């Protein structure tokens, strides 16, 4: 698993826990070392994640924290739309359904 996926997954795990969760519990749930959890928490805090932590107590994601929306340029959106259109035309029904749920019909025609 890439580090970016692990960081995203860690945010999701913290979101699922309603209260404080220990670093050890996070490490077991994520299948990584406690040192990795500490490093990943520090990274998430550095990029703006509202995570509170106290030694011996654990970590908690502040209620209401949301990831910022993705920002694409017009060219990037056109490239994504073209890719979704290609997928909808070249693949099976399952992929067409995925395309349909991700892109508004006004942006991409998904059959």
mmCIF file of C-alpha atoms in Angstrom:
data_model
loop_
_atom_site.group_PDB
_atom_site.id
_atom_site.type_symbol
_atom_site.label_atom_id
_atom_site.label_comp_id
_atom_site.label_asym_id
_atom_site.label_seq_id
_atom_site.Cartn_x
_atom_site.Cartn_y
_atom_site.Cartn_z
ATOM 1 C CA UNK A 1 0.000 0.000 0.000
ATOM 2 C CA UNK A 2 1.376 3.427 -0.886
ATOM 3 C CA UNK A 3 1.924 5.989 1.834
ATOM 4 C CA UNK A 4 -0.759 8.283 0.423
ATOM 5 C CA UNK A 5 -3.296 5.444 0.575
ATOM 6 C CA UNK A 6 -2.226 4.618 4.120
ATOM 7 C CA UNK A 7 -2.614 8.266 5.200
ATOM 8 C CA UNK A 8 -6.086 8.413 3.680
ATOM 9 C CA UNK A 9 -7.016 5.103 5.325
ATOM 10 C CA UNK A 10 -5.717 6.362 8.674
ATOM 11 C CA UNK A 11 -8.002 9.387 8.416
ATOM 12 C CA UNK A 12 -10.933 7.061 7.714
ATOM 13 C CA UNK A 13 -10.064 4.851 10.699
ATOM 14 C CA UNK A 14 -9.856 7.911 12.961
ATOM 15 C CA UNK A 15 -13.201 9.114 11.594
ATOM 16 C CA UNK A 16 -14.853 5.769 12.443
ATOM 17 C CA UNK A 17 -13.697 5.946 16.061
ATOM 18 C CA UNK A 18 -16.004 8.337 17.867
ATOM 19 C CA UNK A 19 -13.629 8.870 20.782
ATOM 20 C CA UNK A 20 -9.952 8.683 21.538
ATOM 21 C CA UNK A 21 -8.105 5.679 20.132
ATOM 22 C CA UNK A 22 -4.660 4.570 21.222
ATOM 23 C CA UNK A 23 -1.704 4.518 18.881
ATOM 24 C CA UNK A 24 -1.342 0.792 19.519
ATOM 25 C CA UNK A 25 -4.937 0.134 18.502
ATOM 26 C CA UNK A 26 -4.444 2.187 15.339
ATOM 27 C CA UNK A 27 -1.241 0.290 14.547
ATOM 28 C CA UNK A 28 -3.005 -3.071 14.921
ATOM 29 C CA UNK A 29 -5.979 -1.971 12.835
ATOM 30 C CA UNK A 30 -3.750 -0.552 10.093
ATOM 31 C CA UNK A 31 -1.248 -3.413 10.197
ATOM 32 C CA UNK A 32 1.752 -1.132 10.755
ATOM 33 C CA UNK A 33 4.102 -0.271 13.609
ATOM 34 C CA UNK A 34 3.373 2.267 16.318
ATOM 35 C CA UNK A 35 6.293 4.302 14.983
ATOM 36 C CA UNK A 36 4.617 4.437 11.557
ATOM 37 C CA UNK A 37 1.363 5.610 13.163
ATOM 38 C CA UNK A 38 3.183 8.380 15.023
ATOM 39 C CA UNK A 39 4.962 9.467 11.854
ATOM 40 C CA UNK A 40 1.740 9.355 9.807
ATOM 41 C CA UNK A 41 -0.213 11.311 12.449
ATOM 42 C CA UNK A 42 2.524 13.977 12.424
ATOM 43 C CA UNK A 43 2.337 14.140 8.617
ATOM 44 C CA UNK A 44 -1.448 14.491 8.666
ATOM 45 C CA UNK A 45 -1.251 17.207 11.326
ATOM 46 C CA UNK A 46 1.388 19.051 9.282
ATOM 47 C CA UNK A 47 -0.905 19.172 6.247
ATOM 48 C CA UNK A 48 -3.852 20.442 8.271
ATOM 49 C CA UNK A 49 -5.698 17.418 9.647
ATOM 50 C CA UNK A 50 -7.280 18.360 12.952
ATOM 51 C CA UNK A 51 -5.976 15.453 15.028
ATOM 52 C CA UNK A 52 -5.431 15.866 18.751
ATOM 53 C CA UNK A 53 -3.111 13.481 20.551
ATOM 54 C CA UNK A 54 -1.836 12.981 24.047
ATOM 55 C CA UNK A 55 0.854 10.503 25.113
ATOM 56 C CA UNK A 56 -0.659 7.590 26.987
ATOM 57 C CA UNK A 57 -4.191 8.568 25.966
ATOM 58 C CA UNK A 58 -4.396 8.392 22.189
ATOM 59 C CA UNK A 59 -5.594 10.295 19.166
ATOM 60 C CA UNK A 60 -8.881 11.808 18.119
ATOM 61 C CA UNK A 61 -9.968 13.468 14.888
ATOM 62 C CA UNK A 62 -11.846 16.635 15.743
ATOM 63 C CA UNK A 63 -15.526 16.435 14.798
ATOM 64 C CA UNK A 64 -16.391 18.110 11.536
ATOM 65 C CA UNK A 65 -12.939 17.818 9.964
ATOM 66 C CA UNK A 66 -13.264 17.360 6.227
ATOM 67 C CA UNK A 67 -10.647 16.893 3.550
ATOM 68 C CA UNK A 68 -10.432 19.899 1.247
ATOM 69 C CA UNK A 69 -12.051 19.404 -2.154
ATOM 70 C CA UNK A 70 -9.877 18.475 -5.088
ATOM 71 C CA UNK A 71 -9.111 21.321 -7.429
ATOM 72 C CA UNK A 72 -8.579 20.584 -11.113
ATOM 73 C CA UNK A 73 -7.723 22.897 -13.954
ATOM 74 C CA UNK A 74 -10.079 23.043 -16.913
ATOM 75 C CA UNK A 75 -7.635 20.940 -18.950
ATOM 76 C CA UNK A 76 -7.442 18.300 -16.208
ATOM 77 C CA UNK A 77 -11.238 18.112 -16.012
ATOM 78 C CA UNK A 78 -11.455 17.686 -19.775
ATOM 79 C CA UNK A 79 -8.857 14.897 -19.632
ATOM 80 C CA UNK A 80 -10.783 13.155 -16.838
ATOM 81 C CA UNK A 81 -14.046 13.513 -18.745
ATOM 82 C CA UNK A 82 -12.452 12.129 -21.921
ATOM 83 C CA UNK A 83 -11.081 9.180 -19.954
ATOM 84 C CA UNK A 84 -14.471 8.490 -18.405
ATOM 85 C CA UNK A 85 -16.074 8.661 -21.848
ATOM 86 C CA UNK A 86 -13.540 6.172 -23.218
ATOM 87 C CA UNK A 87 -14.128 3.812 -20.290
ATOM 88 C CA UNK A 88 -17.883 3.992 -20.792
ATOM 89 C CA UNK A 89 -17.485 3.067 -24.471
ATOM 90 C CA UNK A 90 -14.780 0.396 -24.202
ATOM 91 C CA UNK A 91 -15.599 -1.619 -21.087
ATOM 92 C CA UNK A 92 -18.300 -3.702 -19.501
ATOM 93 C CA UNK A 93 -21.512 -2.694 -17.761
ATOM 94 C CA UNK A 94 -19.920 -2.565 -14.296
ATOM 95 C CA UNK A 95 -17.430 0.073 -15.430
ATOM 96 C CA UNK A 96 -20.173 2.006 -17.221
ATOM 97 C CA UNK A 97 -22.098 2.091 -13.943
ATOM 98 C CA UNK A 98 -19.046 3.413 -12.106
ATOM 99 C CA UNK A 99 -18.655 6.097 -14.740
ATOM 100 C CA UNK A 100 -22.311 7.025 -14.436
ATOM 101 C CA UNK A 101 -22.090 7.502 -10.668
ATOM 102 C CA UNK A 102 -18.938 9.633 -10.849
ATOM 103 C CA UNK A 103 -19.752 12.040 -13.665
ATOM 104 C CA UNK A 104 -22.872 14.102 -14.284
ATOM 105 C CA UNK A 105 -24.593 13.310 -17.563
ATOM 106 C CA UNK A 106 -24.011 16.872 -18.719
ATOM 107 C CA UNK A 107 -20.256 16.282 -18.477
ATOM 108 C CA UNK A 108 -19.865 12.739 -19.785
ATOM 109 C CA UNK A 109 -22.261 10.577 -21.696
ATOM 110 C CA UNK A 110 -22.317 7.180 -19.999
ATOM 111 C CA UNK A 111 -24.388 4.484 -21.615
#
